[in-house]
Structures are given as structure tokens and as C-alpha cells.
Coordinates of C-alpha atoms in Angstrom, one line a residue:
X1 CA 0.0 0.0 0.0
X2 CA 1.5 3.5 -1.3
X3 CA 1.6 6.4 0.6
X4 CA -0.9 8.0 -1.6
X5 CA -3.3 5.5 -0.4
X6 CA -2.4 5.1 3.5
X7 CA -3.0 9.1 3.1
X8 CA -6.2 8.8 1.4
X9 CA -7.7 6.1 3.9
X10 CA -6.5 8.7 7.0
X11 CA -8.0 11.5 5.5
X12 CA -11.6 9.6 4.9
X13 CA -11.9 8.2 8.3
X14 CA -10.8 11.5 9.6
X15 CA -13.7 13.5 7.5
X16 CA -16.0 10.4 7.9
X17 CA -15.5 10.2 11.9
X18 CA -16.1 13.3 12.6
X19 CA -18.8 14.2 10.5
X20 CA -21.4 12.1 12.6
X21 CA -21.1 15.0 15.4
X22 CA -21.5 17.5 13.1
X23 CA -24.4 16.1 11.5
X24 CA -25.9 15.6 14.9
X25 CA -25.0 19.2 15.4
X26 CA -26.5 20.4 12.1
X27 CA -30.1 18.5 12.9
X28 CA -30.7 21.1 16.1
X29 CA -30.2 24.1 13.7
X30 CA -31.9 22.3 10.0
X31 CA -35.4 20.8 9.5
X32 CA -34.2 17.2 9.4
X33 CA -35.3 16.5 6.3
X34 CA -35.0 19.8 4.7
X35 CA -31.4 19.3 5.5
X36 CA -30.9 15.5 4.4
X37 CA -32.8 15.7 0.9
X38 CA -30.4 19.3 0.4
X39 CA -27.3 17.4 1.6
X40 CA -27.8 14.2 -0.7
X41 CA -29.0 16.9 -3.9
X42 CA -26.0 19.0 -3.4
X43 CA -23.7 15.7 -3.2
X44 CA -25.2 14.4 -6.4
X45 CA -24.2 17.5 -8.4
X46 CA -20.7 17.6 -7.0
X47 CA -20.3 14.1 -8.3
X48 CA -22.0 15.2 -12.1
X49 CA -19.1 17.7 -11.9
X50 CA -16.6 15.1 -11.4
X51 CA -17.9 12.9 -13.8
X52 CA -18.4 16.0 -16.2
X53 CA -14.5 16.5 -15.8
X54 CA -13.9 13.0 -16.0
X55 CA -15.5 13.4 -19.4
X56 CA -17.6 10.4 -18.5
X57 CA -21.4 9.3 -19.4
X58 CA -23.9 10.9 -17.0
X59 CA -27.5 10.0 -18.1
X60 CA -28.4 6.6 -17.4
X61 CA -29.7 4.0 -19.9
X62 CA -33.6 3.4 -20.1
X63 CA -33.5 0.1 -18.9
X64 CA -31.5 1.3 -15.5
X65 CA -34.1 3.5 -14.6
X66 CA -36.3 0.8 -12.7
X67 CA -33.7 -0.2 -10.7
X68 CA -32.1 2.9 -9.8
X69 CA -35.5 3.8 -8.6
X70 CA -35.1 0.7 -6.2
X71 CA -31.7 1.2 -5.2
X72 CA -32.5 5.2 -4.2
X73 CA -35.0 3.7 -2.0
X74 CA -33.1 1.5 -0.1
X75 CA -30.4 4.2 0.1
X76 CA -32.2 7.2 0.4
X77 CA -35.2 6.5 2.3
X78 CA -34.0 3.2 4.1
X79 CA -30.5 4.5 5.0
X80 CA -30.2 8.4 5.2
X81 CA -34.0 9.0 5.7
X82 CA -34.0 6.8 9.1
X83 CA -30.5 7.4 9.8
X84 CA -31.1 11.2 10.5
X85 CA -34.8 10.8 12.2
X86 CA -32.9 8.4 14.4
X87 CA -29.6 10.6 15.3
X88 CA -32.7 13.5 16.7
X89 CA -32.2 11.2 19.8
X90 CA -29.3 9.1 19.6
X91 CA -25.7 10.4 20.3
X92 CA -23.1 11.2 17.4
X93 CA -20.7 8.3 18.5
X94 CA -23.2 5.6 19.3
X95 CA -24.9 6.7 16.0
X96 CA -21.8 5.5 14.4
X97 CA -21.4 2.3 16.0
X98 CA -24.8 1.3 16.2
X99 CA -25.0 1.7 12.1
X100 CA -21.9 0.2 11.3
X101 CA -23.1 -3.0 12.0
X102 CA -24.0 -2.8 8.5
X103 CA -21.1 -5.6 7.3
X104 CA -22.5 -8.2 9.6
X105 CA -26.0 -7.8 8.0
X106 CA -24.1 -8.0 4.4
X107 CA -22.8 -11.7 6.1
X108 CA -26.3 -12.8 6.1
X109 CA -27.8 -11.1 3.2
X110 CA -25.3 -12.5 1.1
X111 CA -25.9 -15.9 2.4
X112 CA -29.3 -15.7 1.0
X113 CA -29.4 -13.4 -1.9
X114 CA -26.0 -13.8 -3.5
X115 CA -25.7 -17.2 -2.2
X116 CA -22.4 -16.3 -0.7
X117 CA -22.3 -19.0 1.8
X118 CA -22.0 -18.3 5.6
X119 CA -18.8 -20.1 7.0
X120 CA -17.9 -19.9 10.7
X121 CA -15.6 -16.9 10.4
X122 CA -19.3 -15.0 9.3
X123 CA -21.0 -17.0 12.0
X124 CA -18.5 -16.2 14.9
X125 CA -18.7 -12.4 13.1
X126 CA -22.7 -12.7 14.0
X127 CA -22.2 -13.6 17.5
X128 CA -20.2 -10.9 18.0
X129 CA -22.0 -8.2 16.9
X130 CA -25.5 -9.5 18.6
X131 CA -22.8 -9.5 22.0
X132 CA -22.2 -5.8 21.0
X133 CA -25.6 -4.9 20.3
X134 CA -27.2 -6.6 23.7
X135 CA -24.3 -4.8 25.6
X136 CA -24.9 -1.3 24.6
X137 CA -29.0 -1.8 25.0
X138 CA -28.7 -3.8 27.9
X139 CA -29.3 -0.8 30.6
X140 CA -32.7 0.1 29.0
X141 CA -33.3 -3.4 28.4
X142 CA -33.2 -3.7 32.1
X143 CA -36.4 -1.8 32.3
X144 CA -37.6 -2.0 29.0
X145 CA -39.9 0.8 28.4
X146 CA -41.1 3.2 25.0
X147 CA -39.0 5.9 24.6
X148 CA -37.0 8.0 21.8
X149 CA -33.8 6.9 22.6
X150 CA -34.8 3.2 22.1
X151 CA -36.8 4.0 19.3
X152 CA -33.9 5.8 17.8
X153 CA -31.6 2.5 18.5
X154 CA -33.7 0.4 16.9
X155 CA -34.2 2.9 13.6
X156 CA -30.2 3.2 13.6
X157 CA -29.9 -0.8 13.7
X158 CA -32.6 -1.1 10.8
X159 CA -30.5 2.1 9.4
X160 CA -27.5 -0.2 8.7
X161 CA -29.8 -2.9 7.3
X162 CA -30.7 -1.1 5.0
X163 CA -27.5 0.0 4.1
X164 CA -26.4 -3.5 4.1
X165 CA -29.4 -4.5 1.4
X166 CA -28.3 -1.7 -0.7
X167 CA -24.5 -2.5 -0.5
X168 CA -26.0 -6.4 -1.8
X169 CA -28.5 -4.8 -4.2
X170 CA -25.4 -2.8 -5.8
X171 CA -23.1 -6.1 -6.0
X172 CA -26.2 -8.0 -7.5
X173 CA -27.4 -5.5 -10.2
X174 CA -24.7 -3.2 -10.6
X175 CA -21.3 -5.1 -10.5
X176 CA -20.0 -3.5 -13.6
X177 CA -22.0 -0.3 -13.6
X178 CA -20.3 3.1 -13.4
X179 CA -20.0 3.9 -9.4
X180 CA -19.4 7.8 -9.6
X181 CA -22.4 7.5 -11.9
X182 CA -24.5 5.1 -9.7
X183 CA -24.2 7.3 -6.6
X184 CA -25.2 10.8 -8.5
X185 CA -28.3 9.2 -9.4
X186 CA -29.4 6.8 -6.0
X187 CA -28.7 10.5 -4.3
X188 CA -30.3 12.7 -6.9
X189 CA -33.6 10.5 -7.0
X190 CA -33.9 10.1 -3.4
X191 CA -33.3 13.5 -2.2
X192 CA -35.9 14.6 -4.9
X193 CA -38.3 12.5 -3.4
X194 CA -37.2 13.3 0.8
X195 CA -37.3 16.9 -0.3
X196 CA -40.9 17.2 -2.2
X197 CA -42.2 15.7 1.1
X198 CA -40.0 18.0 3.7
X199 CA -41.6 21.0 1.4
X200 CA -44.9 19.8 2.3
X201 CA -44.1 18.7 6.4
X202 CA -41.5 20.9 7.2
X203 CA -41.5 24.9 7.6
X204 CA -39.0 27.0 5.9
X205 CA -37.4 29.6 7.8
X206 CA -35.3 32.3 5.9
X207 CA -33.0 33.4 9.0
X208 CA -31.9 29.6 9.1
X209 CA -31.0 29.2 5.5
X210 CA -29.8 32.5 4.9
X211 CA -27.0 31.9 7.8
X212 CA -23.2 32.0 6.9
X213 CA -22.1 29.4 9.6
X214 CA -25.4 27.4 8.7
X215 CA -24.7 27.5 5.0
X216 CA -21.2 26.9 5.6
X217 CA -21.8 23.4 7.6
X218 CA -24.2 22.1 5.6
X219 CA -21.5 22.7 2.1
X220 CA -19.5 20.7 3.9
X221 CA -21.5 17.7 4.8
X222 CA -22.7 17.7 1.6
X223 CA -19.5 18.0 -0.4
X224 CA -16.7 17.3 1.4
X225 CA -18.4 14.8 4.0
X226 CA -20.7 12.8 1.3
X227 CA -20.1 13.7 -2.6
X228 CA -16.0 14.1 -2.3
X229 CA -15.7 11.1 0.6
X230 CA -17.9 8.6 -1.7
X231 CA -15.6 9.7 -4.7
X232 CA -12.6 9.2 -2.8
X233 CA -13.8 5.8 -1.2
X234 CA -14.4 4.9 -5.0
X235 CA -10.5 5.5 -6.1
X236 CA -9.3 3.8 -2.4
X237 CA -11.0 0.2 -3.5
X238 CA -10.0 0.5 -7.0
X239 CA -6.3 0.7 -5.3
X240 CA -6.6 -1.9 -2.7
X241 CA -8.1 -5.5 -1.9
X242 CA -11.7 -5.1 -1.1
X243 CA -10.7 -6.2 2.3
X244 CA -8.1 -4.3 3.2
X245 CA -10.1 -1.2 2.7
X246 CA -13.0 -2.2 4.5
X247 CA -10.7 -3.4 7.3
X248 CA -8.6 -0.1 6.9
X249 CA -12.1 2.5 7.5
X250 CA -13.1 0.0 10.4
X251 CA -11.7 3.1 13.1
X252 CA -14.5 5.3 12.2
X253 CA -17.0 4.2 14.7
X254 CA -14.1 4.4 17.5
X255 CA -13.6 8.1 16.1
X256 CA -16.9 9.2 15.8
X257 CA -17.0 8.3 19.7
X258 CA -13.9 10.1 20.9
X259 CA -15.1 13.0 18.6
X260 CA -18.3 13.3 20.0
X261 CA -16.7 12.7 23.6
X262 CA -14.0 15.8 23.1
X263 CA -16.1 18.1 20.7
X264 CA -19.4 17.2 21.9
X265 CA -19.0 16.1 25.2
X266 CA -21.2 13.0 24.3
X267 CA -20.9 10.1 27.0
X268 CA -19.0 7.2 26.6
X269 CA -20.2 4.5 29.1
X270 CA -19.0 1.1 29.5
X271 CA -21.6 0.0 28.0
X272 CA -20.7 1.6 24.6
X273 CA -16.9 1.1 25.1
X274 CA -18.1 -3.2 25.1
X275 CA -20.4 -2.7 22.6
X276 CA -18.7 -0.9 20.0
X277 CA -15.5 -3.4 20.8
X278 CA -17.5 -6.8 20.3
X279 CA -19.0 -4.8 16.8
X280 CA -15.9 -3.9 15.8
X281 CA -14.2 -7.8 16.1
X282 CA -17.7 -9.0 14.3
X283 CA -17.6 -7.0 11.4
X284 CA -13.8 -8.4 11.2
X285 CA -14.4 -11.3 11.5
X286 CA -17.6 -11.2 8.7
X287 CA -15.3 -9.5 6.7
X288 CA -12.7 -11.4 6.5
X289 CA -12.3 -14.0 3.7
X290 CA -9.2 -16.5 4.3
X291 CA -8.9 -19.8 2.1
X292 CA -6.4 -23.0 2.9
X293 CA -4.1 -23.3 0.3
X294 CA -4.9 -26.1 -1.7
X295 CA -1.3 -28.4 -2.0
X296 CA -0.8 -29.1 -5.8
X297 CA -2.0 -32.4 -7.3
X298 CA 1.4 -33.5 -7.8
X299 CA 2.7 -32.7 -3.8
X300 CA -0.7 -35.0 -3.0
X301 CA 0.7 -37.7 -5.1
X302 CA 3.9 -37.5 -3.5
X303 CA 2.7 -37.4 0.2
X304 CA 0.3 -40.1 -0.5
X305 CA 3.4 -42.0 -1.0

């Protein structure tokens, strides 16, 4: 791995673990899905500028259309739709742990729908992350009652399925399809769609959008935390193993809590700390793909001998 790389992976966890705070952060000031539909809309067209650059295809074939439609769903609506109702209640950090349970969802997915079999690396990756996700809602578990904060748990969890369908959906339908392309659209579609209905639920208040700071934070989610990243994370696989860059982005949940600790003086208890550790050796350990070395047939021969 180049330099160019290793500097590349540090700066996208950087941008990527601290952005959870400051999304938390930007849903006190923002409509939440005022601000999620503009974020994704403004991503969209930083990536059509790139591609325009790139002097690459834009406009999607006909026969795309129908499942693009399905995949902005998933992404759109099932991931960043839920994601940000959720993170109203839910802490930065634990936001980011909680969701990226997404690879040990892909495990099982796959299993099923890409018939990807489940061996016991995947299985041993499963009981981890249940062990992680029991330990960090085991105090309201305790007394298990209805409130936000477990309501927004549970929306973060199903947050990272969703993300986790998509992530299968993409490797089903779209193994060879243009990924710069792919994401303008899945993000242009759905934020269309968040953003008609935030028009019609959400009010619109002048002072908030016409603010320098506000403005300021919300360019940089959208740009430099989601169009930019996603074109970065794009030229980081198509460098690396598969692996080694998923393994490589796996400190972000670990960041986003010791961000939101020092910046946002967010909690960290032990519940979390256990949690987020027995997530973090699950989603290795679904991750990980190792094979024996078959011996040649000739070396059989020979040690059959």
C-alpha cells in the first residue's frame, strides 16, 4: 500500500469520523429532512461535476431507470431517511457504532441473496456483533420501556440494514456499472423524493438558511463529508483489496466516539466502550475472507506415497 493511499484512507476516516457530530449538530439548527434531501441533492451534483470533468457518461440508460428507482429507495429512504430521524435522539458516537453494523448484515444477506455461503468466520462475526448490540441496549433493556432513545436505536440498527441491502443490491445488479455515476443518481432520485415531502411537512425559515455558519456546515457535509468522501472511497477500493479497505475504514466508529466525547462532550459509558468493541471484532471477522491453500495435485501424489 502507497503512501498515496495510506494518506487517502487517513483522511476519509478523519472526514468520515467526525462528520457524525456534526451532522448531529446540524439537525438542532436544519429541518431534518430539509437538510438530508439538500445534503444528498448538493452531493449528487458535486459528483456530475466530477464525472463532467472525467468526461464520463452521466445519463443513465432506459433500462436502468427501474432499478435505480429501487436502489435510491433503499439508500435514500432506508438509509439516510432513518438514519437522520434516528440521530434526533441518539448520540453522534453511538450513532456511528450502532449503524456500522451494516457488514454483519451483508454476512447474512449474502448468504441468502447472493448465495455467498455463511462459514464460521461469518457465524463467529454474527455472535459478535449480537454481544455488542445486547451490551450497549442492555441498561434500557433492564427496564424496558417506549421511549425515543430506544426508538432511535432500533431505527439506527434497521439504518445499517438497510444500508447492508443496498451494499447487496449494488453487487447483484450493478457489479460492472459506473460507481461515480451510480451514486449521483441513487442520491439525486432520493433526495428529490425526501425533499418534495419536507416542502410539504417541514416549515422554511429564511433566517436559518440564509446563515453564513449554517450554510457553511451544511456545504461541507454535503460536499466534502458525502459527494468528495464517496468519490474518494471509489479511487481507495480501486487501489486496494476489497478487504483491506473495508478493514482499513473500520476506526471510524471508534472516532466518531472520541469526537463526540471531546467536541461534543457526548458520553462514553461502558456499555458503549463493550459494545462498540465486540461490533468492531464482528464485522472483522464477517469480513474477513481467508482460504487453505490447496497443495498441488502432484505434492498429494507425492505425500500419499
Amino acid at each position: 500500500m502507497n503512501i498515496k493511499v495510506i494518506s487517502a484512507i487517513t483522511v476519509l476516516c478523519l472526514i468520515w469520523g467526525s462528520l457524525w457530530g456534526l451532522i448531529k449538530f446540524s439537525l438542532q439548527i436544519f429541518p431534518p429532512y430539509l437538510f438530508i434531501s439538500v445534503r444528498l441533492i448538493l452531493a449528487a451534483l458535486t459528483l456530475t461535476i466530477v464525472q463532467l470533468l472525467l468526461k464520463k457518461s452521466v445519463v443513465p440508460e432506459f433500462g436502468d431507470w427501474r432499478k435505480l428507482f429501487i436502489l435510491s429507495f433503499l439508500t435514500c429512504l432506508g438509509f439516510y431517511a432513518t438514519q437522520t430521524f434516528a440521530m434526533q435522539f441518539v448520540d453522534s458516537g453511538l450513532s456511528a457504532v450502532l449503524v456500522f453494523t451494516m457488514p454483519i448484515f451483508v454476512g447474512v444477506l449474502a448468504h441468502f441473496i447472493l448465495n455467498e455461503r455463511l462459514n464460521k468466520q461469518k457465524i463467529i462475526g454474527l455472535i459478535f456483533g449480537a454481544l455488542g448490540l445486547f451490551s450497549i441496549l442492555l441498561p434500557q433493556l433492564q427496564h424496558i420501556h417506549f421511549n425515543l432513545s430506544l426508538l432511535g436505536q432500533g431505527l439506527l440498527i434497521s439504518s445499517g440494514f438497510f444500508w447492508a441491502l443496498s451494499t447487496v443490491y449494488i453487487k447483484k445488479n450493478f457489479a460492472t456499472y459506473d460507481k461515480i455515476k451510480l451514486t449521483i443518481w441513487q442520491m439525486l432520485l432520493g433526495g428529490t423524493v425526501i425533499l418534495i415531502g419536507a416542502l410539504i411537512l417541514e416549515p422554511i425559515e429564511v433566517h436559518v438558511w440564509s446563515n453564513p455558519l449554517h450554510n457553511s456546515i451544511l456545504f461541507y457535509t454535503a460536499i466534502i463529508g458525502t459527494g468528495s468522501t464517496l468519490a474518494l472511497w471509489g479511487w481507495i477500493i480501486s487501489q486496494v483489496d476489497t478487504f483491506v479497505a473495508s478493514i482499513s475504514i473500520m476506526c471510524i466508529p471508534i472516532l466518531s466516539l472520541l469526537f463526540g466525547y471531546i467536541f461534543w462532550h457526548e458520553p462514553i459509558t461502558i456499555n458503549i466502550l463493550m459494545g462498540a468493541m465486540f461490533i468492531c471484532i464482528g464485522i472483522i471477522f464477517s469480513s474477513m475472507s481467508l482460504k487453505m491453500k490447496k497443495k498441488p495435485e502432484i505434492q498429494l501424489k507425492l505425500d500419499r506415497r
